[in-house]
PDB file of C-alpha atoms and ligand atoms in Angstrom:
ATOM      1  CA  UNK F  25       0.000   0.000   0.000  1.00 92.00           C
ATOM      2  CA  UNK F  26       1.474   3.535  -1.196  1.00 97.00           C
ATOM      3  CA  UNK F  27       0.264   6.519   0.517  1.00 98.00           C
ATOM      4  CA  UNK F  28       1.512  10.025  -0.644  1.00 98.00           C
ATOM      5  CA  UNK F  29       1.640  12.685   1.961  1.00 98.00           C
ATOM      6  CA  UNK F  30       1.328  16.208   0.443  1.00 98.00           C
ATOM      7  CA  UNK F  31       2.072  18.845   2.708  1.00 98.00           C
ATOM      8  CA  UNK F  32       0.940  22.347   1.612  1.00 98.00           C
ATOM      9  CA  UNK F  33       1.298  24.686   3.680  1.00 98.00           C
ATOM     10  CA  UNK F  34       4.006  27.668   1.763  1.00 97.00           C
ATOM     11  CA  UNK F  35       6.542  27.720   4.431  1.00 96.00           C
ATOM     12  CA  UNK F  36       9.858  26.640   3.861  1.00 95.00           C
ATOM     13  CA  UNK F  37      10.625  25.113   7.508  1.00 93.00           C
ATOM     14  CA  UNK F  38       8.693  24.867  11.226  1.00 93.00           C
ATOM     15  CA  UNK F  39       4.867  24.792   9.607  1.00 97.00           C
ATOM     16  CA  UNK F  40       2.001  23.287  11.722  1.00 98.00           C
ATOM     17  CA  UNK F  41       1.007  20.887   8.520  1.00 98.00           C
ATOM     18  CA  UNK F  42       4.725  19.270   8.579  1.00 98.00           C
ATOM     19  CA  UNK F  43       4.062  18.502  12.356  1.00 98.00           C
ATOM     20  CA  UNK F  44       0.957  16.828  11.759  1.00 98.00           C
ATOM     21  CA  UNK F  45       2.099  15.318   8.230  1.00 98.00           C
ATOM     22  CA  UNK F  46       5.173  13.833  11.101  1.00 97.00           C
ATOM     23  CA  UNK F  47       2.227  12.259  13.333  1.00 98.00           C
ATOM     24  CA  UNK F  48      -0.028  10.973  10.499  1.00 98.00           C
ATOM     25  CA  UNK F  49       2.743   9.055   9.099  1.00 98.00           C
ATOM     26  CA  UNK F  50       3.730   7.431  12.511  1.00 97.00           C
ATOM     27  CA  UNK F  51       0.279   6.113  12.492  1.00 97.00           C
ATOM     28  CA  UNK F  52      -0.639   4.802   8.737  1.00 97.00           C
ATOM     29  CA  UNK F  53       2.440   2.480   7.947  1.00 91.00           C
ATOM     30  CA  UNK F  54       3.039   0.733   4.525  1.00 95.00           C
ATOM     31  CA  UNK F  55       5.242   2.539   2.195  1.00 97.00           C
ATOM     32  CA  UNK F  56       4.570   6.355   2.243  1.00 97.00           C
ATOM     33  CA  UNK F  57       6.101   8.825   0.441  1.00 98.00           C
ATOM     34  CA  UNK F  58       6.426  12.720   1.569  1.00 98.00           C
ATOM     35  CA  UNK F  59       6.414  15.629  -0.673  1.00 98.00           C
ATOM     36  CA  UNK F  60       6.473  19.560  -0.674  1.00 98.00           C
ATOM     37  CA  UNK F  61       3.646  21.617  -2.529  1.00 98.00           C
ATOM     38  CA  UNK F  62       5.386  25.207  -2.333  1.00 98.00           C
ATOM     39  CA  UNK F  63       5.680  26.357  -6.244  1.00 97.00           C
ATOM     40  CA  UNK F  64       4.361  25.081  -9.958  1.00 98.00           C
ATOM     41  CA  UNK F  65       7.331  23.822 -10.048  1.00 98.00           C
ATOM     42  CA  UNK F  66       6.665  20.886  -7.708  1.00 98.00           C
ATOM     43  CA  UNK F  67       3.476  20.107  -9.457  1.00 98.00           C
ATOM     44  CA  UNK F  68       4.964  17.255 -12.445  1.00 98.00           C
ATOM     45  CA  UNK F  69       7.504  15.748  -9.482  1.00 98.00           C
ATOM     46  CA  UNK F  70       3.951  14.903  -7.369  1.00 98.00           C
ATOM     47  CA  UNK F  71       2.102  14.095  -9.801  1.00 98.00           C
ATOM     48  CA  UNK F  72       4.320  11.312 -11.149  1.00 97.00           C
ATOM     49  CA  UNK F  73       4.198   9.899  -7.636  1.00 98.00           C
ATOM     50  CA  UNK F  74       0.585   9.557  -7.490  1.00 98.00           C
ATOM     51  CA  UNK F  75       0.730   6.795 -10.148  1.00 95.00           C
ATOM     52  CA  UNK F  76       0.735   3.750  -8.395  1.00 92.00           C
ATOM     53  CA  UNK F  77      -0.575   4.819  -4.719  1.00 97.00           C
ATOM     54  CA  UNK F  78      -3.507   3.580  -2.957  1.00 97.00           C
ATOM     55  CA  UNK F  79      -3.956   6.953  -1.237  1.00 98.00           C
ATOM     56  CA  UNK F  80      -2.969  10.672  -0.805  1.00 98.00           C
ATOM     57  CA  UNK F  81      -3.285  12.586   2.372  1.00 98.00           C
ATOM     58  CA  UNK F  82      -2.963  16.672   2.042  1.00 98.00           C
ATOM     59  CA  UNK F  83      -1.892  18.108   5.349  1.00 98.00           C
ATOM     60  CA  UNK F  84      -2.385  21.815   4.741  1.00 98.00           C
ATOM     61  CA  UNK F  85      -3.274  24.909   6.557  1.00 98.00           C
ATOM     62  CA  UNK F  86      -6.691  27.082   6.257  1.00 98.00           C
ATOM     63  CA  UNK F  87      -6.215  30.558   4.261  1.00 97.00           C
ATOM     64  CA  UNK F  88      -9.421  32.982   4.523  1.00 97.00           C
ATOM     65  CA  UNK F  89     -11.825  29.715   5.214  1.00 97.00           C
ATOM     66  CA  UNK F  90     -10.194  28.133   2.195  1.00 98.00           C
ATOM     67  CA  UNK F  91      -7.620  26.742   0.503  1.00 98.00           C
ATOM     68  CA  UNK F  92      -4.129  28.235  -0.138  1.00 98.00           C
ATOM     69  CA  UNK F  93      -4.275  29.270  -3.819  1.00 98.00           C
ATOM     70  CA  UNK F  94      -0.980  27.654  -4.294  1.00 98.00           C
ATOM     71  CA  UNK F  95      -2.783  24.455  -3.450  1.00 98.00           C
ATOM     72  CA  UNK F  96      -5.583  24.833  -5.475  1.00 98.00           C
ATOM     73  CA  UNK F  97      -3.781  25.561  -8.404  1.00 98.00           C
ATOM     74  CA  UNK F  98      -2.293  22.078  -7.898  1.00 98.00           C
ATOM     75  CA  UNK F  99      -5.728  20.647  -7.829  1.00 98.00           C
ATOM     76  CA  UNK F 100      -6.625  21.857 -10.882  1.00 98.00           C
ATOM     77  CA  UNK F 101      -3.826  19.722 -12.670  1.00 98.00           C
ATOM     78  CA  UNK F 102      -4.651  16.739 -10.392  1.00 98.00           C
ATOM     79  CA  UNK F 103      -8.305  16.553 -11.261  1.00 98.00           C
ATOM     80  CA  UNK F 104      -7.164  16.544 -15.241  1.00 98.00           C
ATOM     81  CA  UNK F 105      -3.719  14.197 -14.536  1.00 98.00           C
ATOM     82  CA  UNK F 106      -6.282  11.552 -12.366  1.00 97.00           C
ATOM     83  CA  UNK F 107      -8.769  11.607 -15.368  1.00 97.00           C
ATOM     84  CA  UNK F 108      -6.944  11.341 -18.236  1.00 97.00           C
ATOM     85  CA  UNK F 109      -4.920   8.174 -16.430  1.00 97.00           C
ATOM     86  CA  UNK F 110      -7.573   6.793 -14.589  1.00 96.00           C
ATOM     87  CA  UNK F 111      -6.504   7.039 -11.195  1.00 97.00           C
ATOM     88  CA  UNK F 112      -9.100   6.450  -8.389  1.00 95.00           C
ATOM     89  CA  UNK F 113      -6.907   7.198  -5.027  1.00 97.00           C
ATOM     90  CA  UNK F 114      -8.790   7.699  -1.705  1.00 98.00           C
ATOM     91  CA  UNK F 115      -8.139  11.706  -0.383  1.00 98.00           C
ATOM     92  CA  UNK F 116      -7.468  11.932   2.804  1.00 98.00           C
ATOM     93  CA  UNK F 117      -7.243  15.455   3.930  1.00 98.00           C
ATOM     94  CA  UNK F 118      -5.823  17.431   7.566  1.00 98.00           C
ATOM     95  CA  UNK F 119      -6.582  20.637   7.389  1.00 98.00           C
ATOM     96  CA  UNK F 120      -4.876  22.934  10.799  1.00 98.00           C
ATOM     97  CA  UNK F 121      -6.075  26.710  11.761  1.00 98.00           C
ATOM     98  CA  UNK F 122      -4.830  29.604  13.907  1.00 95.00           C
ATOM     99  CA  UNK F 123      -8.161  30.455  15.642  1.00 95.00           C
ATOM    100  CA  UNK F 124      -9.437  27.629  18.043  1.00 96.00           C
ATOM    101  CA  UNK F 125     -12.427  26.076  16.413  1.00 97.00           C
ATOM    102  CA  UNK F 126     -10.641  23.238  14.379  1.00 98.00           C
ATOM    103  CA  UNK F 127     -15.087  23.169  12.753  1.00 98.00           C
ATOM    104  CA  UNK F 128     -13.888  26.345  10.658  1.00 98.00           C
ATOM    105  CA  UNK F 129     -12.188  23.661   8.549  1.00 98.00           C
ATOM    106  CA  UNK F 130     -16.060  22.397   7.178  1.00 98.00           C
ATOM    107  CA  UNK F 131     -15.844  24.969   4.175  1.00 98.00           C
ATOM    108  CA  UNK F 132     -12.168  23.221   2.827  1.00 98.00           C
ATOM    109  CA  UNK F 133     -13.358  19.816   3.125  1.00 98.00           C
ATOM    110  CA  UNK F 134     -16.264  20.426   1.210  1.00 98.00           C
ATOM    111  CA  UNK F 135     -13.990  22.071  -1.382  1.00 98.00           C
ATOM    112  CA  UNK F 136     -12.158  18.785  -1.080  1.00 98.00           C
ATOM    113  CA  UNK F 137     -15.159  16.797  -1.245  1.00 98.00           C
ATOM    114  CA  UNK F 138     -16.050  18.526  -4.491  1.00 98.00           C
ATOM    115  CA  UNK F 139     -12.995  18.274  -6.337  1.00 98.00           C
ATOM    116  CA  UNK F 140     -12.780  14.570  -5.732  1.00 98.00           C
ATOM    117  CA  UNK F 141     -16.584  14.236  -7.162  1.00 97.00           C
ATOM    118  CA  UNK F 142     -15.269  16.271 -10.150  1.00 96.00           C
ATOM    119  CA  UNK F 143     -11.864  14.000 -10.953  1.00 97.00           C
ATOM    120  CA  UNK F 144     -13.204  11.172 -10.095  1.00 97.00           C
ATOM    121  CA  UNK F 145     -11.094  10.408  -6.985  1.00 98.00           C
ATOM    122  CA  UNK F 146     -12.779   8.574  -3.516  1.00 98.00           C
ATOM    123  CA  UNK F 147     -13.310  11.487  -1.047  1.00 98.00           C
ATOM    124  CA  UNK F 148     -12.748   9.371   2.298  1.00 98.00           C
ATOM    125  CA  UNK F 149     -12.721  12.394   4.843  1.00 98.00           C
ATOM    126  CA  UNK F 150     -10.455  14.704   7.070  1.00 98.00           C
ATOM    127  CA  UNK F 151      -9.118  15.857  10.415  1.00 98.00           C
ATOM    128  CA  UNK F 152      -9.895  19.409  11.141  1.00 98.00           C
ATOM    129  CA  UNK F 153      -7.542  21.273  13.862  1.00 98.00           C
ATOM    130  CA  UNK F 154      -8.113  24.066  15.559  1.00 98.00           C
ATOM    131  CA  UNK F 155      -5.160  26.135  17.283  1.00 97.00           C
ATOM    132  CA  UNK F 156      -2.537  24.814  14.891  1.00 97.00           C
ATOM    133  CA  UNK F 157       0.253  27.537  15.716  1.00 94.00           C
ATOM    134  CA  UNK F 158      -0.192  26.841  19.034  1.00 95.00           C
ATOM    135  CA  UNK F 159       0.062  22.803  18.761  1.00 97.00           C
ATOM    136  CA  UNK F 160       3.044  23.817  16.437  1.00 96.00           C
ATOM    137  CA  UNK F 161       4.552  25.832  19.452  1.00 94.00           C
ATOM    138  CA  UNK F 162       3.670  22.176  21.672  1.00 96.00           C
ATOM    139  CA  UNK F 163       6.461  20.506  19.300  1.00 95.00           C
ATOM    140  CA  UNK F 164       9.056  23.195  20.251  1.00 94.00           C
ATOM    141  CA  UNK F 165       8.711  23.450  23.839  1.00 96.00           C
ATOM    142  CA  UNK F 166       9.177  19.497  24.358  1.00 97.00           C
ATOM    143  CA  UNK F 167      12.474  19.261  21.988  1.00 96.00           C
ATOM    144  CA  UNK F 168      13.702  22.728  24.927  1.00 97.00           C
ATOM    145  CA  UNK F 169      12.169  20.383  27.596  1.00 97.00           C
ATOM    146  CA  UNK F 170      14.593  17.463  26.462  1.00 97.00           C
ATOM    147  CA  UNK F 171      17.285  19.733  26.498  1.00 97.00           C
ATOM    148  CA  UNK F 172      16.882  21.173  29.642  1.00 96.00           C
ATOM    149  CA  UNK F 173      16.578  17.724  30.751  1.00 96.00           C
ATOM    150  CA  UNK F 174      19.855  16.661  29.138  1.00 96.00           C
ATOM    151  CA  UNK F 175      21.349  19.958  31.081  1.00 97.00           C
ATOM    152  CA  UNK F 176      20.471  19.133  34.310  1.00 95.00           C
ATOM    153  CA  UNK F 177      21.642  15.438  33.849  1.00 95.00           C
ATOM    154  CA  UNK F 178      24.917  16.787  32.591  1.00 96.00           C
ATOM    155  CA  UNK F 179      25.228  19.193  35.758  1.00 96.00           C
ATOM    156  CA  UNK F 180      23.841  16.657  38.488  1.00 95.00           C
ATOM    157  CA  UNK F 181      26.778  14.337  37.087  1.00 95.00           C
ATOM    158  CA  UNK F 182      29.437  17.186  37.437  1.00 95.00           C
ATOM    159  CA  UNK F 183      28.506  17.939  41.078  1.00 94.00           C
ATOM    160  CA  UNK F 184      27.020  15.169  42.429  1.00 93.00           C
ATOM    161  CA  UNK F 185      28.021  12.535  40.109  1.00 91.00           C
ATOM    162  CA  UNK F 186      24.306  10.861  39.774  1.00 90.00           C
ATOM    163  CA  UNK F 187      22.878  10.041  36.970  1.00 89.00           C
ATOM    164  CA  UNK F 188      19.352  10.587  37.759  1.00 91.00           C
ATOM    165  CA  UNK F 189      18.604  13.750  39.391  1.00 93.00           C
ATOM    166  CA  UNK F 190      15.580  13.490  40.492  1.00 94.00           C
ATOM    167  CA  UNK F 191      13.581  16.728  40.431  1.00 94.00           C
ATOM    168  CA  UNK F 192      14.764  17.383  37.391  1.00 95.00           C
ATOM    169  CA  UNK F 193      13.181  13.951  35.635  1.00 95.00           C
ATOM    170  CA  UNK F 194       9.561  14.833  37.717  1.00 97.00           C
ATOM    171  CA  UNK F 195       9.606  18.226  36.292  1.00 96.00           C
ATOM    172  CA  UNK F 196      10.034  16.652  32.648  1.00 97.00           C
ATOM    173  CA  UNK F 197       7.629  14.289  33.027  1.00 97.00           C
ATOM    174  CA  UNK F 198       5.215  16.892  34.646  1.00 98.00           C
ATOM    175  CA  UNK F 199       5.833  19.229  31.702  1.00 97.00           C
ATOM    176  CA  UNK F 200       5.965  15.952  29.116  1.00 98.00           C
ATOM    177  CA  UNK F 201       2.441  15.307  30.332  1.00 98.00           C
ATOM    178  CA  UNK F 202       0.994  18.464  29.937  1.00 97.00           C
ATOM    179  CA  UNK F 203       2.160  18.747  26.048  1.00 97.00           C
ATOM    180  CA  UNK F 204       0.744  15.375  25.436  1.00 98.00           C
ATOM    181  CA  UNK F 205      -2.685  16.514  26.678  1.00 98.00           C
ATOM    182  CA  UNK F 206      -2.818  19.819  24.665  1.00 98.00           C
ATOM    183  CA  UNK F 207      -2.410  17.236  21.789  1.00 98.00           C
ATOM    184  CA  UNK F 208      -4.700  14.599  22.929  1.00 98.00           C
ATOM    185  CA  UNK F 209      -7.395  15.254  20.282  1.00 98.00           C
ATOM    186  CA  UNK F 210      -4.829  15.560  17.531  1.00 98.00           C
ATOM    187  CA  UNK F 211      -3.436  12.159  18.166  1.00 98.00           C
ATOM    188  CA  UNK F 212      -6.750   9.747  18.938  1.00 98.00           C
ATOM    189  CA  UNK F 213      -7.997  11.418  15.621  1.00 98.00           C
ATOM    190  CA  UNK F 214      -4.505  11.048  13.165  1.00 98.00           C
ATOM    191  CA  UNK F 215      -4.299   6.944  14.992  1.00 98.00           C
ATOM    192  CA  UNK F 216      -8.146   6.668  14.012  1.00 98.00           C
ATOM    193  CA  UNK F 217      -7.691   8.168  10.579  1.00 98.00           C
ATOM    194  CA  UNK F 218      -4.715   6.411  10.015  1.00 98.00           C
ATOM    195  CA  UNK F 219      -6.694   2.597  10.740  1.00 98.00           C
ATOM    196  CA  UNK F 220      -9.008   4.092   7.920  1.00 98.00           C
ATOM    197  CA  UNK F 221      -5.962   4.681   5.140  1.00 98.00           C
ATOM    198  CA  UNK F 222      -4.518   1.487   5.617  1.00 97.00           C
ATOM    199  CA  UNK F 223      -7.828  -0.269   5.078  1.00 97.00           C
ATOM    200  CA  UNK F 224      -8.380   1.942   2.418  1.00 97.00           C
ATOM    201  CA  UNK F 225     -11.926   3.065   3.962  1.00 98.00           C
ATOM    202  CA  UNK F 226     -14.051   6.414   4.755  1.00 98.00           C
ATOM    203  CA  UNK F 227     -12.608   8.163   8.096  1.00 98.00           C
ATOM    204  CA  UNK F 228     -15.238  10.868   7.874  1.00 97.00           C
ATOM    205  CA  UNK F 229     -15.020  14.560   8.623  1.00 98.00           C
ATOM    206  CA  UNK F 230     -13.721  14.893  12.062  1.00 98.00           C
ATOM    207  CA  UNK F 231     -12.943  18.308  13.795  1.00 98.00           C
ATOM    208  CA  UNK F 232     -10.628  18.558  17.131  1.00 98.00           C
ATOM    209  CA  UNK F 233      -8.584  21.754  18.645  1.00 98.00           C
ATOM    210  CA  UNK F 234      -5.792  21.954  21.083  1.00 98.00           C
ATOM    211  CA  UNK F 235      -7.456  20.705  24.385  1.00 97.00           C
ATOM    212  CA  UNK F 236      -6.901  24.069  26.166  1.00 96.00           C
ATOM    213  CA  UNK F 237     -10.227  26.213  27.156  1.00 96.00           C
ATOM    214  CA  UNK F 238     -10.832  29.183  24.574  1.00 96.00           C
ATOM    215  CA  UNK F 239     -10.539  32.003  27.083  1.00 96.00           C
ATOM    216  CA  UNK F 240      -6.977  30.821  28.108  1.00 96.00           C
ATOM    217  CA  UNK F 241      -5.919  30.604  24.378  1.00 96.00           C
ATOM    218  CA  UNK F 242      -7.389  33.934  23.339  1.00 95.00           C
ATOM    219  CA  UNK F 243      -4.947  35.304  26.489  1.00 95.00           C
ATOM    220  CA  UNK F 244      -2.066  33.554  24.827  1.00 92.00           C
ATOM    221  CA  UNK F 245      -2.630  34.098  20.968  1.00 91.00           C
ATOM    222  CA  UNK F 246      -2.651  38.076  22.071  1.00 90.00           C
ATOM    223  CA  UNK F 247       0.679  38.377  24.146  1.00 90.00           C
ATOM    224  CA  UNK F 248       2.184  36.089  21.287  1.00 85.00           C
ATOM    225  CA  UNK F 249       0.834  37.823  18.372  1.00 82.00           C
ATOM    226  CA  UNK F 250       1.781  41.158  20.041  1.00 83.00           C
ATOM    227  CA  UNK F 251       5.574  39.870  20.332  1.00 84.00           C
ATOM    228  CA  UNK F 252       5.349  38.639  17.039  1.00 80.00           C
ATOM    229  CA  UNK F 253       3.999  41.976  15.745  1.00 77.00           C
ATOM    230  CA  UNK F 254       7.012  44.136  17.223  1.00 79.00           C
ATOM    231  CA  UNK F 255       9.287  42.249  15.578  1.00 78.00           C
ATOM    232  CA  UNK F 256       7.738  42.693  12.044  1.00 73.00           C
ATOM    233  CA  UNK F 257       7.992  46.538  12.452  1.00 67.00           C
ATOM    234  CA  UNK F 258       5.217  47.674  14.802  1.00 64.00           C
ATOM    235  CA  UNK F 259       1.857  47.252  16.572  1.00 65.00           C
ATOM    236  CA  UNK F 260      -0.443  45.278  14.606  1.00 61.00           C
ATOM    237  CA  UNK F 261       2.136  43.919  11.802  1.00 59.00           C
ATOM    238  CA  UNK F 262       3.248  46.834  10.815  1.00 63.00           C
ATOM    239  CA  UNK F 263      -0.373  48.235   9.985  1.00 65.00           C
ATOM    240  CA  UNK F 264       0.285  51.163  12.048  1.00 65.00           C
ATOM    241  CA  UNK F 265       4.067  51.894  10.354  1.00 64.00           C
ATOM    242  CA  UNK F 266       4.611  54.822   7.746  1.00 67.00           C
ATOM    243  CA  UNK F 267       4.131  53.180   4.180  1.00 68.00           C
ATOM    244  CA  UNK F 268       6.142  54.155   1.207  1.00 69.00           C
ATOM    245  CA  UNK F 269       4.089  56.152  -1.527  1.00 68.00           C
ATOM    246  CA  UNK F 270       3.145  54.514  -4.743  1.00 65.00           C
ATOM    247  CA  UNK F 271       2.956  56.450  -7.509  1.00 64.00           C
ATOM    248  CA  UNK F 272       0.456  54.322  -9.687  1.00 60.00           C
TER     249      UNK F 272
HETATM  250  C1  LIG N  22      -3.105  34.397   4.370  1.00 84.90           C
HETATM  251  C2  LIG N  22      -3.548  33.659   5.624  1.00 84.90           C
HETATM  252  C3  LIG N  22      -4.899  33.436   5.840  1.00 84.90           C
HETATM  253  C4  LIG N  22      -5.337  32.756   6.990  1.00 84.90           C
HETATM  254  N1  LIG N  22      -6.667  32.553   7.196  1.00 84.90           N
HETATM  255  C5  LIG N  22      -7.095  31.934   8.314  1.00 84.90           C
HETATM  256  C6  LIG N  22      -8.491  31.731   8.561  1.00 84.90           C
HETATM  257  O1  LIG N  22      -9.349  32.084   7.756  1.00 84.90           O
HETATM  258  N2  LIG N  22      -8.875  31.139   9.712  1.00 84.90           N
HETATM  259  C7  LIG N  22      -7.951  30.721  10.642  1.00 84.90           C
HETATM  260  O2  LIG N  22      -8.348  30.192  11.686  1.00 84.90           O
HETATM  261  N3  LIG N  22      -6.606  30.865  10.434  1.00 84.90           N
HETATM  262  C8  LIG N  22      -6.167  31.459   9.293  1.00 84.90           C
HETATM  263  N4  LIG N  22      -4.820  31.624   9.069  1.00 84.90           N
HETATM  264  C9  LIG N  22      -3.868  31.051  10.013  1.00 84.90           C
HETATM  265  C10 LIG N  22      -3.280  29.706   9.513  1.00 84.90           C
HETATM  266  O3  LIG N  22      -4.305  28.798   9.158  1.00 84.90           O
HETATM  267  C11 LIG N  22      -2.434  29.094  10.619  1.00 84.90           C
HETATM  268  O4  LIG N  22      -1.376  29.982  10.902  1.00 84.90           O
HETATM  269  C12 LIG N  22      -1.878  27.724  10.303  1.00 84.90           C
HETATM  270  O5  LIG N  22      -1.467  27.101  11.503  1.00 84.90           O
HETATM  271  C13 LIG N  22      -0.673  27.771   9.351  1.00 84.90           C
HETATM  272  O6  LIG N  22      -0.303  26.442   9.056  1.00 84.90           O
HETATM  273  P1  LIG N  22       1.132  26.073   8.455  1.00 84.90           P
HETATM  274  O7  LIG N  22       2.154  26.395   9.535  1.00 84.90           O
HETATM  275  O8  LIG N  22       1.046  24.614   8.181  1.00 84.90           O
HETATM  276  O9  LIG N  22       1.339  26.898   7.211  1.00 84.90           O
HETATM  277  C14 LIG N  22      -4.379  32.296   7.929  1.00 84.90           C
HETATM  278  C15 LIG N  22      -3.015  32.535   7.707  1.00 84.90           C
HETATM  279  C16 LIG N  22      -2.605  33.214   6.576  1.00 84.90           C
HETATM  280  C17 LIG N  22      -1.115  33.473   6.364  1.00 84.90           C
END
């Protein structure tokens, strides 16, 4: 069984869809095969691999309730590559958000829905996640939790010359915990959708969010889009900066 993994999402390194592309794949086994959707010029490359798979999952991320127009340019020569070669793959699709509600995903699967109707391709359903950047974030702050780990060990040995220091491992696995239930929803979804790929069957539309209540995530979405703001040249990305005049 060949499944192709498409990830979509523009960005070059770090993006939500290429940390839940990571997880999907952990769970659907066979052979699967990973590829980048950034430019036309990646279009021919992907195509070519969907001859001979079973399946192809898109992992991308939600643009204005939609799909990135990079993405759907790409769809456009898939529907016309599937039908003049006959290809009837199941689409599998993960769609990821920056608000909370992982349901504002419903207009892209039925975009995904239709195109499959039109090429003649088996639409066989989609995670949904809301809070992507912030899941994203998840991934970072347990490869620095490892690290610190690793520090402490290293400095525990130095002074004390054991191994294990204690407080240090509780505080991991404290902080190890609490990652793994932000992503709780996330994974029981991806290991459920991935039974469905391997058997080659209909996972439905499923939608899920990072397991955090909305009030505490609105409180943390401001102070980090804030930061992020003043470093892309003011308040409010910029919107509040002098612009240079166009002369049209
Ligand atoms: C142009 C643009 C439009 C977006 N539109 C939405 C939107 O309509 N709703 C939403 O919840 N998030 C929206 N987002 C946020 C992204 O969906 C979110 O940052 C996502 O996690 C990015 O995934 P990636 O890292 O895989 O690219 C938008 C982001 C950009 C850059």
């Amino acid at each position: 069984m060949k499944t192709v993994f498409i990830n979509g999402s523009p960005k070059k390194r770090f993006s939500a869809s290429a940390y839940f592309l990571f997880l999907q794949r952990l769970f659907t086994g066979g052979q699967t095969v990973t590829e980048k959707l950034r430019t036309p010029a990646d279009h021919s490359r992907i195509l070519e691999q969907l001859r001979g798979a079973d399946a192809v999952v898109f992992c991308l991320p939600l643009y204005v309730d939609g799909i990135p127009s990079h993405v759907l340019r790409f769809m456009e020569e898939m529907e016309a590559f599937c039908r003049q070669n006959g290809l009837h793959l199941n689409v599998y699709c993960i769609a990821n958000n920056g608000f909370i509600e992982g349901r504002q995903n419903e207009p892209l699967m039925q975009i995904f829905e239709h195109f499959c109707a039109r090429s003649g391709l088996t639409w066989s359903g989609g995670v949904g996640i809301g809070g992507g950047v912030m899941l994203n974030v998840t991934r970072i702050l347990f490869v620095v939790n490892i690290g610190l780990l690793a520090l402490n060990t290293l400095l525990s040995v130095i002074n004390t010359g054991s191994f294990f220091p204690q407080e240090a491992w509780i505080s991991f696995a404290e902080n190890a915990a609490l990652l793994l239930y932000f992503n709780l929803g996330v994974l029981y979804y991806m290991i459920r959708m991935g039974c469905h790929i391997r058997k080659g069957t209909f996972s439905g539309k499923k939608y899920t969010r990072i397991l955090i209540p909305s009030f505490v995530f609105i409180i943390f979405a401001d102070i980090f889009f804030i930061i992020i703001s003043l470093f892309e040249g003011g308040l409010f990305r910029g919107w509040l900066a002098k612009k240079p005049y166009e002369k049209i």
